[in-house]
Amino acid sequence: MSKKRTVIFDTDWWTDCDDCVALKLLLNSEETELIGVNINAFMEISPYSIELFLSQYGRGNIPVSVDKKATDYPDPPKNGYQQKIVETYSDGEFKSADSYETSVKFYRRLLSSLNEKADIVAVGFQNSIADLLLSEGDEFSPLNGMELCKAKVGKLWAMAGKWNEDGGREYNVANSKRSVTAAKIIAEKFPCPITYLGFEAGESVITGGTSVISDENDALAVAMKAHGSENGRCSWDPMTALLAVIGDEEKAGYDKVYGNFTFDENGKNYFIPDESSDRCFVVKKYDDAFYSRKINELISCK
Ligand SMILES: [Ca+2]
């Protein structure tokens, strides 16, 4: 068997729970190896809740970081699935966000340690990756962020935008000034190929319902229930993760539409077709059941 491709997961771990479905999918993938998780929206409880989630699948050793600058996203969830995960799986200890690396340091340390390129699965706001891109050389690498990404990132798989609507506004992009600025920097400057999965692709594909998970104490089942999504949730994030796992848009069941992407100051997205671009968005070739079946299969086992 050939060596597994490596993947870093970049999540908001915020108000929605499809991030949890995506994370379990990445843990269960036989094609890829998850080597790190970054949280791009700061909440004190987020990194510890992800560490506990990972621990439930025997993967508590995967490094976790949190963007300590991203404290200004509005409406952090109270008593969300993060809280429930900590209540359910903690032995009474609590690890504050201070115990974890901050995002740019995490990315620079991790990427510079790799012999091969890693893909990034970005299913939240893009501020951590934008800050990485703008970073200078440090104790881990003399390369600046652009050079480091070019050397060590294979591809960015990003859940962002609404590509059936010119001027559409999607949550991961348009949430705040921080997210808008970041998405624009990434679209225009990121020195590696980007594949976008837009809002329109994931909205009608429902996955992660607790009926597909046999153990009610499974961390994903606990999180989905805490979110009120026992019957499943839209699949923006798990579809993006599955694309990265398969590593090929067409094999994953999509057509590719190549072009140049940008966002205005209000987070509205714009796209100009260009066959020579290394950026594309994906369009589903099959009905929703094709995608939901694959995702549910991957998350159903421990
Ligand atoms: Ca997300």
PDB file of C-alpha atoms and ligand atoms in Angstrom:
ATOM      1  CA  MET A   1       0.000   0.000   0.000  1.00  0.00           C
ATOM      2  CA  SER A   2       1.311   3.428  -0.885  1.00  0.00           C
ATOM      3  CA  LYS A   3       2.091   5.937   1.800  1.00  0.00           C
ATOM      4  CA  LYS A   4      -0.901   7.893   3.078  1.00  0.00           C
ATOM      5  CA  ARG A   5      -1.271  11.525   2.064  1.00  0.00           C
ATOM      6  CA  THR A   6      -1.158  13.887   5.020  1.00  0.00           C
ATOM      7  CA  VAL A   7      -3.949  16.310   5.893  1.00  0.00           C
ATOM      8  CA  ILE A   8      -4.382  19.233   8.310  1.00  0.00           C
ATOM      9  CA  PHE A   9      -7.926  20.115   9.429  1.00  0.00           C
ATOM     10  CA  ASP A  10      -8.776  23.808   9.877  1.00  0.00           C
ATOM     11  CA  THR A  11     -12.167  24.251  11.555  1.00  0.00           C
ATOM     12  CA  ASP A  12     -14.240  26.982  13.212  1.00  0.00           C
ATOM     13  CA  TRP A  13     -15.645  24.390  15.705  1.00  0.00           C
ATOM     14  CA  TRP A  14     -18.298  27.006  16.397  1.00  0.00           C
ATOM     15  CA  THR A  15     -22.091  27.101  15.988  1.00  0.00           C
ATOM     16  CA  ASP A  16     -22.517  24.244  13.524  1.00  0.00           C
ATOM     17  CA  CYS A  17     -21.842  20.540  13.961  1.00  0.00           C
ATOM     18  CA  ASP A  18     -20.961  19.434  10.434  1.00  0.00           C
ATOM     19  CA  ASP A  19     -17.343  20.079  11.461  1.00  0.00           C
ATOM     20  CA  CYS A  20     -17.699  17.085  13.825  1.00  0.00           C
ATOM     21  CA  VAL A  21     -18.867  14.858  10.961  1.00  0.00           C
ATOM     22  CA  ALA A  22     -15.924  16.030   8.844  1.00  0.00           C
ATOM     23  CA  LEU A  23     -13.453  15.390  11.657  1.00  0.00           C
ATOM     24  CA  LYS A  24     -14.629  11.835  12.276  1.00  0.00           C
ATOM     25  CA  LEU A  25     -14.524  11.201   8.536  1.00  0.00           C
ATOM     26  CA  LEU A  26     -10.875  12.304   8.441  1.00  0.00           C
ATOM     27  CA  LEU A  27     -10.051  10.105  11.438  1.00  0.00           C
ATOM     28  CA  ASN A  28     -11.617   7.080   9.747  1.00  0.00           C
ATOM     29  CA  SER A  29     -10.036   7.647   6.342  1.00  0.00           C
ATOM     30  CA  GLU A  30      -7.636   4.969   5.137  1.00  0.00           C
ATOM     31  CA  GLU A  31      -6.320   7.167   2.333  1.00  0.00           C
ATOM     32  CA  THR A  32      -5.141  10.103   4.438  1.00  0.00           C
ATOM     33  CA  GLU A  33      -3.395  10.683   7.766  1.00  0.00           C
ATOM     34  CA  LEU A  34      -4.638  13.561   9.905  1.00  0.00           C
ATOM     35  CA  ILE A  35      -1.580  15.257  11.392  1.00  0.00           C
ATOM     36  CA  GLY A  36      -3.030  18.379  13.025  1.00  0.00           C
ATOM     37  CA  VAL A  37      -6.175  20.330  13.845  1.00  0.00           C
ATOM     38  CA  ASN A  38      -6.385  24.122  13.958  1.00  0.00           C
ATOM     39  CA  ILE A  39      -9.360  26.071  15.323  1.00  0.00           C
ATOM     40  CA  ASN A  40      -9.809  29.402  13.561  1.00  0.00           C
ATOM     41  CA  ALA A  41     -12.436  30.985  15.858  1.00  0.00           C
ATOM     42  CA  PHE A  42     -11.362  31.478  19.467  1.00  0.00           C
ATOM     43  CA  MET A  43     -13.423  30.008  22.283  1.00  0.00           C
ATOM     44  CA  GLU A  44     -11.828  29.001  25.584  1.00  0.00           C
ATOM     45  CA  ILE A  45     -13.401  25.553  25.526  1.00  0.00           C
ATOM     46  CA  SER A  46     -12.790  24.683  21.857  1.00  0.00           C
ATOM     47  CA  PRO A  47      -9.284  23.166  21.853  1.00  0.00           C
ATOM     48  CA  TYR A  48      -9.906  20.959  24.893  1.00  0.00           C
ATOM     49  CA  SER A  49     -13.221  19.743  23.456  1.00  0.00           C
ATOM     50  CA  ILE A  50     -11.468  18.792  20.198  1.00  0.00           C
ATOM     51  CA  GLU A  51      -8.699  17.012  22.100  1.00  0.00           C
ATOM     52  CA  LEU A  52     -11.325  15.013  23.992  1.00  0.00           C
ATOM     53  CA  PHE A  53     -13.179  14.265  20.742  1.00  0.00           C
ATOM     54  CA  LEU A  54      -9.929  12.993  19.184  1.00  0.00           C
ATOM     55  CA  SER A  55      -9.150  10.961  22.325  1.00  0.00           C
ATOM     56  CA  GLN A  56     -12.429   9.088  21.987  1.00  0.00           C
ATOM     57  CA  TYR A  57     -11.067   7.620  18.765  1.00  0.00           C
ATOM     58  CA  GLY A  58      -7.642   6.904  20.226  1.00  0.00           C
ATOM     59  CA  ARG A  59      -6.108   9.939  18.548  1.00  0.00           C
ATOM     60  CA  GLY A  60      -5.579  12.333  21.438  1.00  0.00           C
ATOM     61  CA  ASN A  61      -1.954  12.681  20.323  1.00  0.00           C
ATOM     62  CA  ILE A  62      -2.859  14.751  17.247  1.00  0.00           C
ATOM     63  CA  PRO A  63      -1.662  18.332  17.874  1.00  0.00           C
ATOM     64  CA  VAL A  64      -4.402  20.945  18.332  1.00  0.00           C
ATOM     65  CA  SER A  65      -4.031  24.704  18.043  1.00  0.00           C
ATOM     66  CA  VAL A  66      -6.341  27.678  18.372  1.00  0.00           C
ATOM     67  CA  ASP A  67      -6.185  31.132  16.789  1.00  0.00           C
ATOM     68  CA  LYS A  68      -5.704  33.333  19.852  1.00  0.00           C
ATOM     69  CA  LYS A  69      -6.235  36.501  17.785  1.00  0.00           C
ATOM     70  CA  ALA A  70      -9.659  35.431  16.500  1.00  0.00           C
ATOM     71  CA  THR A  71     -11.580  36.498  19.616  1.00  0.00           C
ATOM     72  CA  ASP A  72     -14.048  38.743  17.804  1.00  0.00           C
ATOM     73  CA  TYR A  73     -16.406  36.372  15.975  1.00  0.00           C
ATOM     74  CA  PRO A  74     -19.933  37.236  17.012  1.00  0.00           C
ATOM     75  CA  ASP A  75     -22.323  34.989  18.940  1.00  0.00           C
ATOM     76  CA  PRO A  76     -20.122  32.215  20.307  1.00  0.00           C
ATOM     77  CA  PRO A  77     -22.287  29.190  21.095  1.00  0.00           C
ATOM     78  CA  LYS A  78     -23.233  28.771  24.746  1.00  0.00           C
ATOM     79  CA  ASN A  79     -23.850  25.245  25.972  1.00  0.00           C
ATOM     80  CA  GLY A  80     -23.016  23.937  22.537  1.00  0.00           C
ATOM     81  CA  TYR A  81     -21.671  20.527  21.584  1.00  0.00           C
ATOM     82  CA  GLN A  82     -18.231  21.647  22.787  1.00  0.00           C
ATOM     83  CA  GLN A  83     -19.611  21.959  26.328  1.00  0.00           C
ATOM     84  CA  LYS A  84     -21.363  18.591  26.068  1.00  0.00           C
ATOM     85  CA  ILE A  85     -18.178  16.862  24.881  1.00  0.00           C
ATOM     86  CA  VAL A  86     -16.233  18.264  27.839  1.00  0.00           C
ATOM     87  CA  GLU A  87     -18.990  17.314  30.314  1.00  0.00           C
ATOM     88  CA  THR A  88     -19.226  13.805  28.876  1.00  0.00           C
ATOM     89  CA  TYR A  89     -15.572  12.877  28.436  1.00  0.00           C
ATOM     90  CA  SER A  90     -13.480  15.003  30.792  1.00  0.00           C
ATOM     91  CA  ASP A  91     -12.317  13.418  34.036  1.00  0.00           C
ATOM     92  CA  GLY A  92     -13.052  16.708  35.786  1.00  0.00           C
ATOM     93  CA  GLU A  93      -9.931  18.443  34.533  1.00  0.00           C
ATOM     94  CA  PHE A  94     -10.149  21.432  32.241  1.00  0.00           C
ATOM     95  CA  LYS A  95      -7.383  22.533  29.889  1.00  0.00           C
ATOM     96  CA  SER A  96      -7.608  26.214  29.041  1.00  0.00           C
ATOM     97  CA  ALA A  97      -6.816  27.572  25.588  1.00  0.00           C
ATOM     98  CA  ASP A  98      -3.465  28.757  27.021  1.00  0.00           C
ATOM     99  CA  SER A  99      -2.345  25.118  27.056  1.00  0.00           C
ATOM    100  CA  TYR A 100      -2.438  25.001  23.255  1.00  0.00           C
ATOM    101  CA  GLU A 101      -0.263  26.494  20.532  1.00  0.00           C
ATOM    102  CA  THR A 102      -1.531  29.464  18.604  1.00  0.00           C
ATOM    103  CA  SER A 103      -2.268  28.950  14.925  1.00  0.00           C
ATOM    104  CA  VAL A 104       0.632  30.519  13.028  1.00  0.00           C
ATOM    105  CA  LYS A 105       3.221  28.893  15.278  1.00  0.00           C
ATOM    106  CA  PHE A 106       1.429  25.537  14.950  1.00  0.00           C
ATOM    107  CA  TYR A 107       1.295  25.717  11.169  1.00  0.00           C
ATOM    108  CA  ARG A 108       4.908  26.864  10.800  1.00  0.00           C
ATOM    109  CA  ARG A 109       6.221  24.184  13.169  1.00  0.00           C
ATOM    110  CA  LEU A 110       4.149  21.417  11.601  1.00  0.00           C
ATOM    111  CA  LEU A 111       4.717  22.320   7.943  1.00  0.00           C
ATOM    112  CA  SER A 112       8.453  22.864   8.331  1.00  0.00           C
ATOM    113  CA  SER A 113       8.788  19.417   9.947  1.00  0.00           C
ATOM    114  CA  LEU A 114       7.278  17.605   6.942  1.00  0.00           C
ATOM    115  CA  ASN A 115       9.265  15.781   4.277  1.00  0.00           C
ATOM    116  CA  GLU A 116       6.293  15.826   1.918  1.00  0.00           C
ATOM    117  CA  LYS A 117       3.458  18.197   1.200  1.00  0.00           C
ATOM    118  CA  ALA A 118       0.263  18.183   3.258  1.00  0.00           C
ATOM    119  CA  ASP A 119      -3.206  19.187   2.097  1.00  0.00           C
ATOM    120  CA  ILE A 120      -5.296  21.570   4.203  1.00  0.00           C
ATOM    121  CA  VAL A 121      -9.031  21.015   4.686  1.00  0.00           C
ATOM    122  CA  ALA A 122     -10.458  24.432   5.582  1.00  0.00           C
ATOM    123  CA  VAL A 123     -14.046  24.280   6.797  1.00  0.00           C
ATOM    124  CA  GLY A 124     -14.353  27.519   8.741  1.00  0.00           C
ATOM    125  CA  PHE A 125     -13.019  31.052   8.608  1.00  0.00           C
ATOM    126  CA  GLN A 126      -9.694  31.411   6.813  1.00  0.00           C
ATOM    127  CA  ASN A 127      -7.901  33.878   9.142  1.00  0.00           C
ATOM    128  CA  SER A 128      -5.345  31.370  10.493  1.00  0.00           C
ATOM    129  CA  ILE A 129      -4.234  30.331   7.017  1.00  0.00           C
ATOM    130  CA  ALA A 130      -4.121  33.963   5.860  1.00  0.00           C
ATOM    131  CA  ASP A 131      -1.952  34.858   8.874  1.00  0.00           C
ATOM    132  CA  LEU A 132       0.319  31.916   8.067  1.00  0.00           C
ATOM    133  CA  LEU A 133       0.648  33.229   4.526  1.00  0.00           C
ATOM    134  CA  LEU A 134       1.694  36.670   5.782  1.00  0.00           C
ATOM    135  CA  SER A 135       4.138  35.298   8.391  1.00  0.00           C
ATOM    136  CA  GLU A 136       7.901  35.868   8.410  1.00  0.00           C
ATOM    137  CA  GLY A 137      10.699  33.335   8.904  1.00  0.00           C
ATOM    138  CA  ASP A 138      11.172  32.118  12.493  1.00  0.00           C
ATOM    139  CA  GLU A 139      12.924  29.465  14.606  1.00  0.00           C
ATOM    140  CA  PHE A 140      11.214  26.682  12.619  1.00  0.00           C
ATOM    141  CA  SER A 141      12.027  27.852   9.102  1.00  0.00           C
ATOM    142  CA  PRO A 142      13.740  30.776   7.382  1.00  0.00           C
ATOM    143  CA  LEU A 143      10.992  30.677   4.733  1.00  0.00           C
ATOM    144  CA  ASN A 144       8.244  33.278   4.892  1.00  0.00           C
ATOM    145  CA  GLY A 145       4.627  32.121   4.837  1.00  0.00           C
ATOM    146  CA  MET A 146       4.239  32.250   1.065  1.00  0.00           C
ATOM    147  CA  GLU A 147       7.438  30.250   0.535  1.00  0.00           C
ATOM    148  CA  LEU A 148       6.588  27.761   3.269  1.00  0.00           C
ATOM    149  CA  CYS A 149       3.098  27.101   1.851  1.00  0.00           C
ATOM    150  CA  LYS A 150       4.496  26.726  -1.644  1.00  0.00           C
ATOM    151  CA  ALA A 151       7.054  24.194  -0.389  1.00  0.00           C
ATOM    152  CA  LYS A 152       4.861  22.223   2.013  1.00  0.00           C
ATOM    153  CA  VAL A 153       1.171  22.540   1.071  1.00  0.00           C
ATOM    154  CA  GLY A 154      -0.214  20.385  -1.728  1.00  0.00           C
ATOM    155  CA  LYS A 155      -3.701  21.768  -2.043  1.00  0.00           C
ATOM    156  CA  LEU A 156      -6.280  23.737  -0.093  1.00  0.00           C
ATOM    157  CA  TRP A 157      -9.755  22.191   0.016  1.00  0.00           C
ATOM    158  CA  ALA A 158     -12.009  25.000   1.196  1.00  0.00           C
ATOM    159  CA  MET A 159     -15.659  25.140   2.141  1.00  0.00           C
ATOM    160  CA  ALA A 160     -16.376  28.737   1.181  1.00  0.00           C
ATOM    161  CA  GLY A 161     -18.527  30.815  -1.148  1.00  0.00           C
ATOM    162  CA  LYS A 162     -21.797  30.377  -2.992  1.00  0.00           C
ATOM    163  CA  TRP A 163     -20.850  29.595  -6.568  1.00  0.00           C
ATOM    164  CA  ASN A 164     -24.284  29.398  -8.145  1.00  0.00           C
ATOM    165  CA  GLU A 165     -24.738  33.100  -7.402  1.00  0.00           C
ATOM    166  CA  ASP A 166     -22.489  35.931  -8.591  1.00  0.00           C
ATOM    167  CA  GLY A 167     -22.315  38.258  -5.596  1.00  0.00           C
ATOM    168  CA  GLY A 168     -23.467  35.512  -3.205  1.00  0.00           C
ATOM    169  CA  ARG A 169     -22.563  35.788   0.493  1.00  0.00           C
ATOM    170  CA  GLU A 170     -21.605  32.683   2.417  1.00  0.00           C
ATOM    171  CA  TYR A 171     -21.052  32.370   6.181  1.00  0.00           C
ATOM    172  CA  ASN A 172     -17.390  31.271   6.253  1.00  0.00           C
ATOM    173  CA  VAL A 173     -16.463  34.271   4.123  1.00  0.00           C
ATOM    174  CA  ALA A 174     -18.937  36.989   5.085  1.00  0.00           C
ATOM    175  CA  ASN A 175     -19.178  36.494   8.863  1.00  0.00           C
ATOM    176  CA  SER A 176     -16.962  39.428   9.886  1.00  0.00           C
ATOM    177  CA  LYS A 177     -14.280  41.779   8.669  1.00  0.00           C
ATOM    178  CA  ARG A 178     -11.692  39.222   9.819  1.00  0.00           C
ATOM    179  CA  SER A 179     -13.195  36.399   7.747  1.00  0.00           C
ATOM    180  CA  VAL A 180     -13.762  38.588   4.664  1.00  0.00           C
ATOM    181  CA  THR A 181     -10.193  39.911   4.690  1.00  0.00           C
ATOM    182  CA  ALA A 182      -8.797  36.405   5.108  1.00  0.00           C
ATOM    183  CA  ALA A 183     -10.858  34.807   2.337  1.00  0.00           C
ATOM    184  CA  LYS A 184      -9.782  37.541  -0.081  1.00  0.00           C
ATOM    185  CA  ILE A 185      -6.084  37.097   0.778  1.00  0.00           C
ATOM    186  CA  ILE A 186      -6.335  33.332   0.310  1.00  0.00           C
ATOM    187  CA  ALA A 187      -8.257  33.532  -2.994  1.00  0.00           C
ATOM    188  CA  GLU A 188      -5.851  36.054  -4.483  1.00  0.00           C
ATOM    189  CA  LYS A 189      -2.467  35.040  -3.015  1.00  0.00           C
ATOM    190  CA  PHE A 190      -2.392  31.427  -1.847  1.00  0.00           C
ATOM    191  CA  PRO A 191       0.507  29.874  -3.802  1.00  0.00           C
ATOM    192  CA  CYS A 192      -1.056  26.422  -4.216  1.00  0.00           C
ATOM    193  CA  PRO A 193      -4.152  25.041  -5.953  1.00  0.00           C
ATOM    194  CA  ILE A 194      -7.501  25.666  -4.252  1.00  0.00           C
ATOM    195  CA  THR A 195     -10.719  23.693  -4.686  1.00  0.00           C
ATOM    196  CA  TYR A 196     -13.823  25.380  -3.289  1.00  0.00           C
ATOM    197  CA  LEU A 197     -16.980  23.567  -2.268  1.00  0.00           C
ATOM    198  CA  GLY A 198     -19.771  26.130  -2.057  1.00  0.00           C
ATOM    199  CA  PHE A 199     -22.878  26.484   0.085  1.00  0.00           C
ATOM    200  CA  GLU A 200     -25.080  25.254  -2.773  1.00  0.00           C
ATOM    201  CA  ALA A 201     -23.313  21.874  -2.960  1.00  0.00           C
ATOM    202  CA  GLY A 202     -23.664  20.865   0.674  1.00  0.00           C
ATOM    203  CA  GLU A 203     -27.021  22.286   1.707  1.00  0.00           C
ATOM    204  CA  SER A 204     -29.234  19.413   0.545  1.00  0.00           C
ATOM    205  CA  VAL A 205     -26.919  16.515   1.466  1.00  0.00           C
ATOM    206  CA  ILE A 206     -27.792  15.350   4.987  1.00  0.00           C
ATOM    207  CA  THR A 207     -25.341  13.228   6.994  1.00  0.00           C
ATOM    208  CA  GLY A 208     -24.274  12.383  10.531  1.00  0.00           C
ATOM    209  CA  GLY A 209     -27.666  11.293  11.863  1.00  0.00           C
ATOM    210  CA  THR A 210     -27.293   9.184  14.979  1.00  0.00           C
ATOM    211  CA  SER A 211     -29.102   6.244  13.329  1.00  0.00           C
ATOM    212  CA  VAL A 212     -25.990   5.570  11.226  1.00  0.00           C
ATOM    213  CA  ILE A 213     -23.795   5.407  14.350  1.00  0.00           C
ATOM    214  CA  SER A 214     -24.370   2.216  16.304  1.00  0.00           C
ATOM    215  CA  ASP A 215     -22.918   3.376  19.640  1.00  0.00           C
ATOM    216  CA  GLU A 216     -24.882   6.121  21.393  1.00  0.00           C
ATOM    217  CA  ASN A 217     -21.770   6.960  23.445  1.00  0.00           C
ATOM    218  CA  ASP A 218     -19.787   7.658  20.279  1.00  0.00           C
ATOM    219  CA  ALA A 219     -18.403  11.216  20.462  1.00  0.00           C
ATOM    220  CA  LEU A 220     -19.948  12.173  17.133  1.00  0.00           C
ATOM    221  CA  ALA A 221     -23.365  10.899  18.219  1.00  0.00           C
ATOM    222  CA  VAL A 222     -23.045  12.878  21.461  1.00  0.00           C
ATOM    223  CA  ALA A 223     -22.111  16.055  19.564  1.00  0.00           C
ATOM    224  CA  MET A 224     -24.888  15.703  16.968  1.00  0.00           C
ATOM    225  CA  LYS A 225     -27.471  15.150  19.697  1.00  0.00           C
ATOM    226  CA  ALA A 226     -26.218  18.139  21.691  1.00  0.00           C
ATOM    227  CA  HIS A 227     -26.614  20.279  18.569  1.00  0.00           C
ATOM    228  CA  GLY A 228     -30.177  19.035  18.022  1.00  0.00           C
ATOM    229  CA  SER A 229     -29.097  17.301  14.819  1.00  0.00           C
ATOM    230  CA  GLU A 230     -29.877  13.667  15.694  1.00  0.00           C
ATOM    231  CA  ASN A 231     -31.386  13.326  12.231  1.00  0.00           C
ATOM    232  CA  GLY A 232     -28.270  14.661  10.544  1.00  0.00           C
ATOM    233  CA  ARG A 233     -27.063  17.969   9.245  1.00  0.00           C
ATOM    234  CA  CYS A 234     -26.159  19.635   5.950  1.00  0.00           C
ATOM    235  CA  SER A 235     -22.843  18.319   4.650  1.00  0.00           C
ATOM    236  CA  TRP A 236     -20.751  21.332   3.693  1.00  0.00           C
ATOM    237  CA  ASP A 237     -17.774  20.296   5.842  1.00  0.00           C
ATOM    238  CA  PRO A 238     -17.856  16.500   5.430  1.00  0.00           C
ATOM    239  CA  MET A 239     -18.179  16.834   1.640  1.00  0.00           C
ATOM    240  CA  THR A 240     -15.101  19.061   1.637  1.00  0.00           C
ATOM    241  CA  ALA A 241     -13.251  16.541   3.825  1.00  0.00           C
ATOM    242  CA  LEU A 242     -14.294  13.661   1.566  1.00  0.00           C
ATOM    243  CA  LEU A 243     -12.934  15.527  -1.450  1.00  0.00           C
ATOM    244  CA  ALA A 244      -9.561  15.776   0.280  1.00  0.00           C
ATOM    245  CA  VAL A 245      -9.657  12.108   1.296  1.00  0.00           C
ATOM    246  CA  ILE A 246     -10.346  10.966  -2.274  1.00  0.00           C
ATOM    247  CA  GLY A 247      -7.902  13.598  -3.524  1.00  0.00           C
ATOM    248  CA  ASP A 248      -9.498  13.900  -6.944  1.00  0.00           C
ATOM    249  CA  GLU A 249     -12.620  15.952  -7.695  1.00  0.00           C
ATOM    250  CA  GLU A 250     -13.808  13.789 -10.579  1.00  0.00           C
ATOM    251  CA  LYS A 251     -13.340  10.523  -8.714  1.00  0.00           C
ATOM    252  CA  ALA A 252     -15.259  12.125  -5.842  1.00  0.00           C
ATOM    253  CA  GLY A 253     -18.178  12.760  -8.210  1.00  0.00           C
ATOM    254  CA  TYR A 254     -17.803  16.396  -9.221  1.00  0.00           C
ATOM    255  CA  ASP A 255     -17.183  18.515 -12.286  1.00  0.00           C
ATOM    256  CA  LYS A 256     -14.563  21.234 -11.887  1.00  0.00           C
ATOM    257  CA  VAL A 257     -15.121  24.840 -12.952  1.00  0.00           C
ATOM    258  CA  TYR A 258     -11.772  26.632 -13.189  1.00  0.00           C
ATOM    259  CA  GLY A 259     -11.368  30.354 -12.758  1.00  0.00           C
ATOM    260  CA  ASN A 260     -10.256  33.249 -10.615  1.00  0.00           C
ATOM    261  CA  PHE A 261     -12.012  33.979  -7.354  1.00  0.00           C
ATOM    262  CA  THR A 262     -12.380  37.073  -5.253  1.00  0.00           C
ATOM    263  CA  PHE A 263     -14.550  38.607  -2.534  1.00  0.00           C
ATOM    264  CA  ASP A 264     -15.511  42.247  -1.978  1.00  0.00           C
ATOM    265  CA  GLU A 265     -15.404  44.056   1.384  1.00  0.00           C
ATOM    266  CA  ASN A 266     -18.887  42.757   2.240  1.00  0.00           C
ATOM    267  CA  GLY A 267     -17.882  39.169   1.582  1.00  0.00           C
ATOM    268  CA  LYS A 268     -19.756  38.904  -1.708  1.00  0.00           C
ATOM    269  CA  ASN A 269     -18.126  36.328  -3.987  1.00  0.00           C
ATOM    270  CA  TYR A 270     -17.140  36.821  -7.603  1.00  0.00           C
ATOM    271  CA  PHE A 271     -15.812  34.357 -10.132  1.00  0.00           C
ATOM    272  CA  ILE A 272     -14.293  34.800 -13.593  1.00  0.00           C
ATOM    273  CA  PRO A 273     -13.894  31.597 -15.648  1.00  0.00           C
ATOM    274  CA  ASP A 274     -10.296  30.815 -16.638  1.00  0.00           C
ATOM    275  CA  GLU A 275      -9.259  27.339 -17.776  1.00  0.00           C
ATOM    276  CA  SER A 276      -5.606  28.092 -16.959  1.00  0.00           C
ATOM    277  CA  SER A 277      -6.303  28.859 -13.277  1.00  0.00           C
ATOM    278  CA  ASP A 278      -5.241  26.488 -10.479  1.00  0.00           C
ATOM    279  CA  ARG A 279      -8.453  27.315  -8.578  1.00  0.00           C
ATOM    280  CA  CYS A 280     -11.832  25.723  -9.161  1.00  0.00           C
ATOM    281  CA  PHE A 281     -15.197  25.173  -7.566  1.00  0.00           C
ATOM    282  CA  VAL A 282     -16.987  21.837  -7.747  1.00  0.00           C
ATOM    283  CA  VAL A 283     -20.423  20.965  -9.127  1.00  0.00           C
ATOM    284  CA  LYS A 284     -22.118  17.720  -8.139  1.00  0.00           C
ATOM    285  CA  LYS A 285     -22.479  15.155 -10.915  1.00  0.00           C
ATOM    286  CA  TYR A 286     -24.800  12.829  -9.011  1.00  0.00           C
ATOM    287  CA  ASP A 287     -27.832  12.975  -6.751  1.00  0.00           C
ATOM    288  CA  ASP A 288     -27.459  13.805  -3.060  1.00  0.00           C
ATOM    289  CA  ALA A 289     -27.707  10.168  -1.967  1.00  0.00           C
ATOM    290  CA  PHE A 290     -24.404   9.398  -3.737  1.00  0.00           C
ATOM    291  CA  TYR A 291     -22.530  11.762  -1.408  1.00  0.00           C
ATOM    292  CA  SER A 292     -24.509  11.115   1.786  1.00  0.00           C
ATOM    293  CA  ARG A 293     -24.078   7.344   1.450  1.00  0.00           C
ATOM    294  CA  LYS A 294     -20.281   7.623   1.207  1.00  0.00           C
ATOM    295  CA  ILE A 295     -20.015  10.007   4.135  1.00  0.00           C
ATOM    296  CA  ASN A 296     -22.338   7.995   6.365  1.00  0.00           C
ATOM    297  CA  GLU A 297     -20.426   4.806   5.531  1.00  0.00           C
ATOM    298  CA  LEU A 298     -17.137   6.395   6.568  1.00  0.00           C
ATOM    299  CA  ILE A 299     -18.408   7.778   9.867  1.00  0.00           C
ATOM    300  CA  SER A 300     -20.481   4.759  10.915  1.00  0.00           C
ATOM    301  CA  CYS A 301     -17.638   2.759  12.409  1.00  0.00           C
ATOM    302  CA  LYS A 302     -15.534   3.653  15.401  1.00  0.00           C
TER     303      LYS A 302
HETATM  304 CA    CA B   1     -17.413  24.721   9.859  1.00  0.00          CA
END
